[in-house]
Coordinates of C-alpha atoms in Angstrom, one line a residue:
Chain Z
M26 CA 59.9 -39.5 28.6
K27 CA 56.5 -39.7 27.2
D28 CA 55.0 -38.9 30.6
E29 CA 57.3 -35.9 31.0
G30 CA 56.0 -34.6 27.6
G31 CA 52.5 -34.8 29.0
W32 CA 53.5 -32.8 32.1
T33 CA 55.3 -30.2 30.1
R34 CA 52.2 -29.8 27.9
L35 CA 50.0 -29.5 31.0
D36 CA 52.4 -26.9 32.4
L37 CA 52.3 -24.9 29.2
L38 CA 48.5 -25.1 29.1
A39 CA 48.3 -23.9 32.7
R40 CA 50.6 -21.0 31.8
R41 CA 48.6 -20.1 28.8
L42 CA 45.3 -20.2 30.7
T43 CA 46.6 -18.1 33.6
P44 CA 45.8 -14.6 32.1
F45 CA 42.3 -15.8 31.2
L46 CA 41.7 -17.2 34.7
I47 CA 43.1 -14.1 36.4
T48 CA 40.8 -11.9 34.3
I49 CA 37.8 -14.0 35.1
T50 CA 38.8 -13.8 38.8
L51 CA 39.0 -10.0 38.6
V52 CA 35.5 -9.9 37.1
I53 CA 34.2 -11.9 40.0
I54 CA 36.1 -10.0 42.7
A55 CA 34.7 -6.7 41.3
Q56 CA 31.2 -8.1 42.2
V57 CA 31.8 -8.9 45.8
P58 CA 30.0 -6.4 48.0
M59 CA 32.7 -4.4 49.7
H60 CA 30.4 -2.6 52.2
L61 CA 32.4 0.6 51.9
P62 CA 30.9 3.6 53.8
A63 CA 29.6 5.3 50.7
T64 CA 26.1 6.1 49.7
I65 CA 26.4 4.4 46.3
S66 CA 28.7 1.4 46.1
I67 CA 30.6 1.4 42.9
A68 CA 32.4 -1.7 41.5
P69 CA 35.6 -0.7 39.7
A70 CA 35.9 -2.1 36.2
L71 CA 38.8 -4.5 37.0
A72 CA 38.4 -6.5 33.8
L73 CA 39.0 -3.4 31.8
I74 CA 42.4 -3.1 33.5
A75 CA 43.3 -6.7 32.7
V76 CA 42.2 -6.5 29.1
Y77 CA 44.3 -3.3 28.7
F78 CA 47.3 -4.9 30.3
W79 CA 47.3 -8.1 28.4
G80 CA 46.4 -6.4 25.2
L81 CA 49.4 -4.2 25.6
H82 CA 51.9 -6.8 26.8
Q83 CA 50.9 -10.1 25.3
P84 CA 47.7 -10.1 23.3
D85 CA 48.3 -13.7 22.2
L86 CA 47.6 -14.8 25.8
I87 CA 44.1 -13.5 25.7
P88 CA 42.8 -13.5 22.1
A89 CA 39.7 -11.6 21.0
P90 CA 37.3 -14.6 21.6
V91 CA 38.5 -14.8 25.2
V92 CA 37.9 -11.0 25.7
F93 CA 34.4 -11.5 24.2
L94 CA 33.7 -14.3 26.8
V95 CA 35.0 -12.2 29.7
G96 CA 32.8 -9.4 28.6
L97 CA 29.7 -11.6 28.5
L98 CA 30.5 -13.0 32.0
Q99 CA 30.7 -9.4 33.2
D100 CA 27.4 -8.6 31.6
I101 CA 25.8 -11.5 33.3
L102 CA 27.2 -10.8 36.8
T103 CA 26.6 -7.1 36.7
G104 CA 23.1 -7.3 35.1
V105 CA 23.8 -4.7 32.4
P106 CA 22.3 -5.2 29.0
F107 CA 23.7 -8.4 27.6
G108 CA 26.6 -7.7 25.2
L109 CA 27.5 -4.3 26.5
N110 CA 30.7 -5.2 28.3
A111 CA 31.6 -7.7 25.6
F112 CA 31.4 -4.8 23.1
I113 CA 33.3 -2.3 25.2
L114 CA 36.1 -4.7 26.1
L115 CA 36.5 -5.7 22.5
I116 CA 36.8 -2.1 21.5
V117 CA 39.4 -1.4 24.2
Y118 CA 41.3 -4.6 23.2
G119 CA 41.3 -3.5 19.5
I120 CA 42.6 0.0 20.2
V121 CA 45.3 -1.3 22.6
V122 CA 46.5 -4.0 20.3
S123 CA 46.8 -1.5 17.4
Q124 CA 48.6 1.0 19.6
R125 CA 51.1 -1.4 21.1
R126 CA 54.0 0.1 19.2
F127 CA 53.4 3.5 20.7
F128 CA 53.3 2.1 24.3
F129 CA 56.3 -0.2 23.8
G130 CA 59.0 0.5 26.4
K131 CA 57.2 3.5 27.8
S132 CA 57.3 4.1 31.6
F133 CA 54.6 3.0 34.0
A134 CA 53.3 6.6 34.2
V135 CA 52.7 6.7 30.5
L136 CA 50.9 3.4 30.6
W137 CA 48.7 4.6 33.5
W138 CA 48.0 7.8 31.6
G139 CA 47.1 5.8 28.6
F140 CA 44.7 3.7 30.6
A141 CA 43.1 6.7 32.2
T142 CA 42.6 8.4 28.9
L143 CA 41.3 5.3 27.1
S144 CA 38.9 4.4 29.9
F145 CA 37.6 8.0 30.0
V146 CA 36.9 7.9 26.3
I147 CA 35.3 4.5 26.6
G148 CA 33.2 5.8 29.6
V149 CA 31.8 8.6 27.4
V150 CA 31.0 6.2 24.6
Q151 CA 29.4 3.8 27.1
W152 CA 27.3 6.6 28.5
A153 CA 26.2 7.7 25.1
A154 CA 25.4 4.1 24.1
M155 CA 23.4 3.4 27.3
S156 CA 21.6 6.7 27.1
M157 CA 20.5 5.8 23.6
L158 CA 19.5 2.3 24.6
M159 CA 17.5 3.6 27.6
G160 CA 16.1 6.5 25.6
Q161 CA 17.1 9.1 28.2
F162 CA 20.1 11.0 29.5
L163 CA 21.6 9.1 32.3
S164 CA 23.1 10.7 35.4
V165 CA 26.9 11.0 35.0
G166 CA 27.8 10.9 38.7
P167 CA 28.0 7.1 39.3
L168 CA 29.9 6.6 36.1
L169 CA 32.4 9.2 37.1
V170 CA 32.9 7.6 40.5
E171 CA 33.4 4.2 38.8
Y172 CA 35.9 5.8 36.4
L173 CA 37.9 7.4 39.1
A174 CA 37.9 4.2 41.2
T175 CA 39.1 2.1 38.3
A176 CA 41.8 4.6 37.3
A177 CA 43.0 4.7 41.0
L178 CA 43.1 1.0 41.2
Y179 CA 45.1 0.6 38.0
P180 CA 48.6 0.6 39.7
L181 CA 47.6 -2.1 42.2
V182 CA 46.0 -4.4 39.6
A183 CA 48.7 -3.8 37.1
Y184 CA 51.3 -4.7 39.7
I185 CA 49.7 -8.0 40.3
L186 CA 49.5 -8.6 36.6
V187 CA 53.1 -7.7 36.0
L188 CA 54.2 -10.3 38.6
T189 CA 52.1 -12.9 36.9
H190 CA 53.4 -12.0 33.5
R191 CA 57.0 -12.2 34.7
N192 CA 56.4 -15.6 36.2
I193 CA 54.8 -17.0 33.1
L194 CA 57.6 -15.6 30.9
N195 CA 60.5 -16.6 33.1
E196 CA 59.6 -20.2 33.5
A197 CA 58.0 -20.9 30.2
Chain K
M9 CA 43.9 -11.3 8.3
A10 CA 42.1 -14.1 9.9
H11 CA 42.6 -12.4 13.2
R12 CA 41.1 -9.2 12.0
F13 CA 38.1 -11.0 10.6
A14 CA 37.5 -12.8 13.9
Y15 CA 37.8 -9.5 15.7
V16 CA 35.3 -7.8 13.5
F17 CA 33.0 -10.8 13.7
L18 CA 33.0 -10.8 17.5
L19 CA 32.4 -7.1 17.6
A20 CA 29.4 -7.5 15.4
A21 CA 28.2 -10.4 17.5
A22 CA 28.4 -8.3 20.7
L23 CA 26.5 -5.5 19.0
G24 CA 23.9 -8.0 17.7
I25 CA 23.5 -9.6 21.2
L26 CA 23.1 -6.1 22.6
L27 CA 20.3 -5.2 20.2
L28 CA 18.6 -8.5 20.4
G29 CA 18.6 -8.4 24.2
R30 CA 17.2 -4.9 24.1
A31 CA 14.4 -6.0 21.7
D32 CA 13.5 -9.0 23.9
P33 CA 15.0 -8.9 27.3
L34 CA 13.9 -12.4 28.2
V35 CA 15.9 -14.1 25.4
F36 CA 19.0 -14.4 27.5
E37 CA 17.5 -14.7 30.9
R38 CA 17.9 -18.4 31.2
A39 CA 21.5 -18.2 30.2
R40 CA 22.1 -15.4 32.6
M41 CA 20.6 -17.2 35.5
T42 CA 22.5 -20.4 34.8
V43 CA 25.8 -18.6 34.8
T44 CA 24.8 -16.7 37.9
D45 CA 23.9 -19.9 39.6
V46 CA 27.3 -21.4 38.9
T47 CA 29.1 -18.4 40.2
A48 CA 26.8 -17.9 43.2
P49 CA 28.8 -20.2 45.6
V50 CA 32.1 -18.5 44.7
L51 CA 30.6 -15.1 45.3
D52 CA 29.0 -16.3 48.5
A53 CA 32.3 -17.5 49.8
L54 CA 34.1 -14.3 48.8
S55 CA 31.4 -12.0 50.3
R56 CA 32.0 -13.4 53.8
P57 CA 35.5 -12.2 54.5
A58 CA 34.5 -8.8 53.0
I59 CA 31.7 -8.7 55.6
T60 CA 34.0 -9.5 58.4
V61 CA 36.4 -6.7 57.6
S62 CA 33.5 -4.3 57.3
H63 CA 32.1 -5.4 60.7
V64 CA 35.4 -4.7 62.4
I65 CA 35.6 -1.3 60.9
G66 CA 32.0 -0.6 61.7
E67 CA 32.4 -1.7 65.3
M68 CA 35.4 0.6 65.8
R69 CA 33.4 3.5 64.4
E70 CA 30.5 2.6 66.6
L71 CA 32.6 2.6 69.7
A72 CA 33.5 6.2 69.1
V73 CA 30.0 7.4 69.0
L74 CA 28.5 5.0 71.6
R75 CA 27.7 7.6 74.2
D76 CA 26.0 10.1 72.0
E77 CA 24.1 7.3 70.2
N78 CA 22.9 6.0 73.6
K79 CA 21.4 9.3 74.5
V80 CA 19.6 9.6 71.2
L81 CA 18.3 6.1 71.5
R82 CA 17.0 6.7 75.0
A83 CA 15.0 9.7 73.9
Q84 CA 13.7 7.8 70.9
N85 CA 12.7 4.8 73.0
E86 CA 10.6 7.0 75.2
R87 CA 8.9 8.5 72.2
L88 CA 8.3 5.0 70.7
L89 CA 6.8 3.7 73.9
Q90 CA 4.2 6.4 73.7
W91 CA 3.6 5.4 70.1
Q92 CA 3.3 1.8 71.1
T93 CA 0.5 2.6 73.5
A94 CA -1.2 4.6 70.7
A95 CA -0.7 1.7 68.3
R96 CA -2.1 -0.9 70.7
T97 CA -5.2 1.2 71.2
L98 CA -5.7 1.7 67.5
M99 CA -5.0 -2.0 66.8
A100 CA -7.7 -3.1 69.2
E101 CA -10.1 -0.6 67.8
N102 CA -9.3 -1.6 64.3
E103 CA -9.9 -5.2 65.0
Q104 CA -13.3 -4.4 66.5
L105 CA -14.2 -2.3 63.5
R106 CA -13.1 -5.0 61.1
D107 CA -15.2 -7.5 62.9
L108 CA -18.1 -5.2 62.5
L109 CA -17.5 -4.9 58.8
G110 CA -16.7 -8.5 58.1
F111 CA -13.4 -7.4 56.6
V112 CA -11.3 -10.1 54.7
P113 CA -7.7 -9.8 55.8
D114 CA -4.8 -9.9 53.4
V115 CA -2.9 -13.1 53.0
E116 CA -0.2 -13.2 55.6
A117 CA 3.3 -12.5 54.2
Q118 CA 5.9 -15.2 54.1
S119 CA 9.5 -14.2 53.7
V120 CA 12.9 -15.7 52.8
T121 CA 16.0 -14.1 54.2
A122 CA 18.9 -14.1 51.7
R123 CA 22.5 -13.0 51.9
V124 CA 23.7 -10.4 49.5
I125 CA 26.5 -12.0 47.5
G126 CA 27.0 -9.6 44.6
D127 CA 26.7 -5.9 44.2
S128 CA 26.9 -4.8 40.6
G129 CA 27.5 -1.3 41.7
G130 CA 27.5 -0.5 38.1
A131 CA 27.2 3.0 36.7
F132 CA 24.1 2.0 34.7
V133 CA 22.5 -0.7 36.7
R134 CA 21.5 -0.9 40.4
S135 CA 20.9 -4.5 41.3
L136 CA 22.1 -7.1 43.8
L137 CA 22.7 -10.8 43.7
V138 CA 21.4 -12.8 46.6
N139 CA 22.0 -16.4 47.5
S140 CA 18.4 -17.7 47.4
G141 CA 16.5 -18.9 44.4
K142 CA 13.7 -21.1 43.2
R143 CA 14.7 -23.9 45.6
D144 CA 14.1 -21.6 48.5
G145 CA 10.7 -20.5 47.1
V146 CA 11.9 -17.2 45.7
K147 CA 9.7 -16.0 42.8
K148 CA 9.9 -13.2 40.3
G149 CA 8.2 -10.0 41.3
Q150 CA 8.6 -10.5 45.1
A151 CA 9.3 -7.5 47.1
A152 CA 12.8 -7.2 48.7
M153 CA 12.7 -5.5 52.0
V154 CA 15.4 -4.4 54.5
G155 CA 14.3 -3.6 58.0
H156 CA 11.0 -1.9 57.3
G157 CA 11.8 -0.3 54.0
L158 CA 11.3 -1.4 50.4
L159 CA 14.6 -2.2 48.6
G160 CA 13.4 -3.4 45.3
R161 CA 11.9 -6.4 43.6
V162 CA 13.1 -9.8 42.4
A163 CA 13.8 -9.4 38.7
E164 CA 15.5 -12.7 37.8
V165 CA 15.4 -16.0 39.6
G166 CA 17.9 -18.9 39.3
N167 CA 17.9 -22.1 41.1
R168 CA 20.0 -20.9 44.0
S169 CA 20.5 -17.2 43.3
A170 CA 18.3 -14.3 42.3
R171 CA 18.8 -10.7 41.1
V172 CA 17.1 -7.9 43.0
L173 CA 16.4 -4.8 41.0
L174 CA 16.7 -1.8 43.4
I175 CA 14.3 1.0 43.4
H176 CA 17.2 3.2 42.3
D177 CA 17.5 1.4 39.0
L178 CA 16.6 3.0 35.7
N179 CA 14.1 0.3 35.0
S180 CA 12.4 0.4 38.3
R181 CA 8.8 1.8 38.3
I182 CA 6.8 1.4 41.5
P183 CA 3.3 2.6 42.1
V184 CA 3.3 4.6 45.3
V185 CA 1.1 6.9 47.3
I186 CA 2.0 9.9 49.5
E187 CA 0.7 8.9 52.9
S188 CA -0.7 12.1 54.1
S189 CA -2.4 13.4 50.9
R190 CA -3.1 10.0 49.4
A191 CA -1.8 11.4 46.0
R192 CA -0.7 8.6 43.7
A193 CA 2.4 8.6 41.7
V194 CA 5.0 6.3 40.2
L195 CA 8.4 6.1 41.8
A196 CA 11.0 5.9 39.0
G197 CA 14.7 5.2 39.6
D198 CA 17.3 7.1 37.7
N199 CA 20.5 5.5 39.1
S200 CA 20.9 8.3 41.6
T201 CA 20.5 7.8 45.3
T202 CA 17.2 9.7 45.2
P203 CA 14.5 8.3 42.8
R204 CA 11.9 10.6 41.3
L205 CA 8.1 10.7 41.6
L206 CA 6.4 10.7 38.2
Y207 CA 2.8 11.4 37.3
L208 CA 2.1 13.2 40.5
P209 CA -1.2 15.0 40.1
L210 CA -0.5 18.7 39.6
T211 CA -3.0 19.8 42.3
T212 CA -1.3 18.0 45.1
T213 CA 1.0 19.8 47.5
V214 CA 4.1 17.8 48.5
K215 CA 6.7 18.9 51.0
P216 CA 10.0 17.4 52.1
G217 CA 9.5 14.9 54.9
D218 CA 6.2 13.4 53.6
R219 CA 6.1 9.6 53.9
V220 CA 5.8 7.6 50.7
V221 CA 4.5 4.1 50.7
T222 CA 3.5 1.6 48.0
S223 CA 0.0 2.0 46.6
G224 CA -0.6 -1.6 45.7
Y225 CA -1.6 -0.7 42.2
G226 CA -0.5 -3.3 39.6
G227 CA -0.9 -6.0 42.1
V228 CA 2.8 -6.7 42.5
F229 CA 3.3 -5.2 46.0
P230 CA 0.7 -4.9 48.7
P231 CA -0.3 -1.4 49.7
G232 CA 1.5 0.3 52.5
L233 CA 5.1 -0.9 52.2
P234 CA 7.2 2.0 53.4
V235 CA 9.4 3.3 50.6
G236 CA 10.9 6.6 51.8
L237 CA 10.5 10.2 52.6
V238 CA 10.1 13.1 50.2
N239 CA 13.6 14.6 50.0
S240 CA 13.3 17.6 47.8
V241 CA 10.7 19.3 45.7
G242 CA 12.2 21.4 43.0
E243 CA 12.9 22.1 39.4
D244 CA 13.7 18.5 38.5
G245 CA 10.6 17.1 40.2
V246 CA 9.9 15.5 43.5
R247 CA 12.7 13.3 44.8
I248 CA 12.5 10.5 47.5
A249 CA 15.1 9.6 50.0
P250 CA 14.5 5.8 50.4
Y251 CA 14.5 4.3 53.9
V252 CA 17.0 1.7 52.8
D253 CA 20.7 2.4 52.8
V254 CA 22.0 0.4 49.8
S255 CA 25.7 0.5 50.6
Q256 CA 25.7 -1.5 53.8
L257 CA 23.4 -4.4 52.9
E258 CA 24.2 -7.8 54.2
F259 CA 20.8 -9.6 54.2
V260 CA 17.6 -8.8 52.5
R261 CA 14.1 -10.3 53.1
L262 CA 12.3 -11.5 50.0
M263 CA 8.6 -11.2 50.8
D264 CA 5.9 -13.4 49.4
F265 CA 2.6 -11.6 49.8
G266 CA 0.7 -14.2 47.7
L267 CA 0.3 -11.7 44.9
D268 CA 1.2 -12.5 41.3
G269 CA 1.1 -9.2 39.5
I270 CA 4.2 -9.9 37.4
L271 CA 3.9 -12.7 34.9
D272 CA 6.6 -15.3 35.1
D273 CA 8.2 -17.2 32.3
A274 CA 5.8 -20.0 32.3
D275 CA 2.9 -17.7 31.6
R276 CA 4.8 -16.0 28.9
D277 CA 5.5 -19.3 27.2
S278 CA 2.0 -20.7 27.4
G279 CA 0.6 -17.8 25.5
A280 CA -1.7 -14.8 25.8
T281 CA -4.8 -16.7 26.7
Q282 CA -3.6 -17.7 30.1
S283 CA -2.3 -14.2 30.9
R284 CA -5.7 -12.7 29.9
A285 CA -7.4 -15.2 32.2
R286 CA -5.1 -14.3 35.0
R287 CA -5.7 -10.6 34.5
S288 CA -9.4 -11.0 34.6
R289 CA -9.2 -12.9 37.8

């Protein structure tokens, strides 16, 4: 009986950790060179999708400190100024969690639209912040490509996350 | 309430880290390279299947243009053979002249070939992660080359991974010279595919197609590494089309020319005296 309690707890822990691990995995996958036939290779911001998704559906599975850590990992792997993604992801997380009521029960298209809008605004903020940090106006092209790639990948990533979410909920 | 406090605290922490890192970029370097080292094997493993898929697609595309390409290559081969003869003659002549002058040759370059395991592809940063580090003899400031073109320089070194800052990156500044006119300039990345030439003397004439090579100023790179061709001369300055195509990189060569123009961390820690001594050397 005691043993079974241990297993249950382990199972619960694994379930609670899944969203975190998936988000970390997405951060790493985004870094893998895809060798696409393009002049500039752009890594989509997959972690942004995950933070948006979990923030919307079940923020208690990735609390703010986890979002912070995910952001730092992304900063390290992409080589951007340390703290940038941590800051950006926390902002997104904060907005999404506070707007959960609005998105509750809305269709997938609305969620997608919400993501596209939010990531666009974030993109502009990010561009302004980086331009200030670097002391010059940065070219918008690569950022725009990254934004479009991320928005286009949202359905695919969200689908994987929905499956995961269902599994965690159903058997917990 | 506690949640809100934690959130605001983390937000402030992220902002603080951002500003601190901006003020002193080396503060977090060790942490960065440690984490990169840990993830390097994972990235290494993941990059291999991606390469395989890319190879298959690439091969199919190549099949389609095989015949045309063959024709072009034959013509090129003929031209290159003529150049080879010319080069041989010049090399022999050069050697004799050097003998006459008692010329001291440059240190022969050593190189480490590293696999590209991470491509940040970010909108703000143009850098690559490679799977070689200190244990393979990679040092900060080394030139990263692909084929015969300059790709960038090693910016951070971990134990088994390193980050290469591409010449496209915002923070990249490379002293170059225009081969034909010998006009010196600084090649500055701006995250676009065509970096700009800064500080070009006003009196020089530049035209598209001019070759741009490193000048060797600053002592980081040796003179004469091919960088690219002048792409456009216009309102927004002179732009370079680098020889290296960044999107299809699989392996890079990290060159050790025996130069130490960039101070590494050890020098930085041991204070200014040593760095002064080094500079005067």
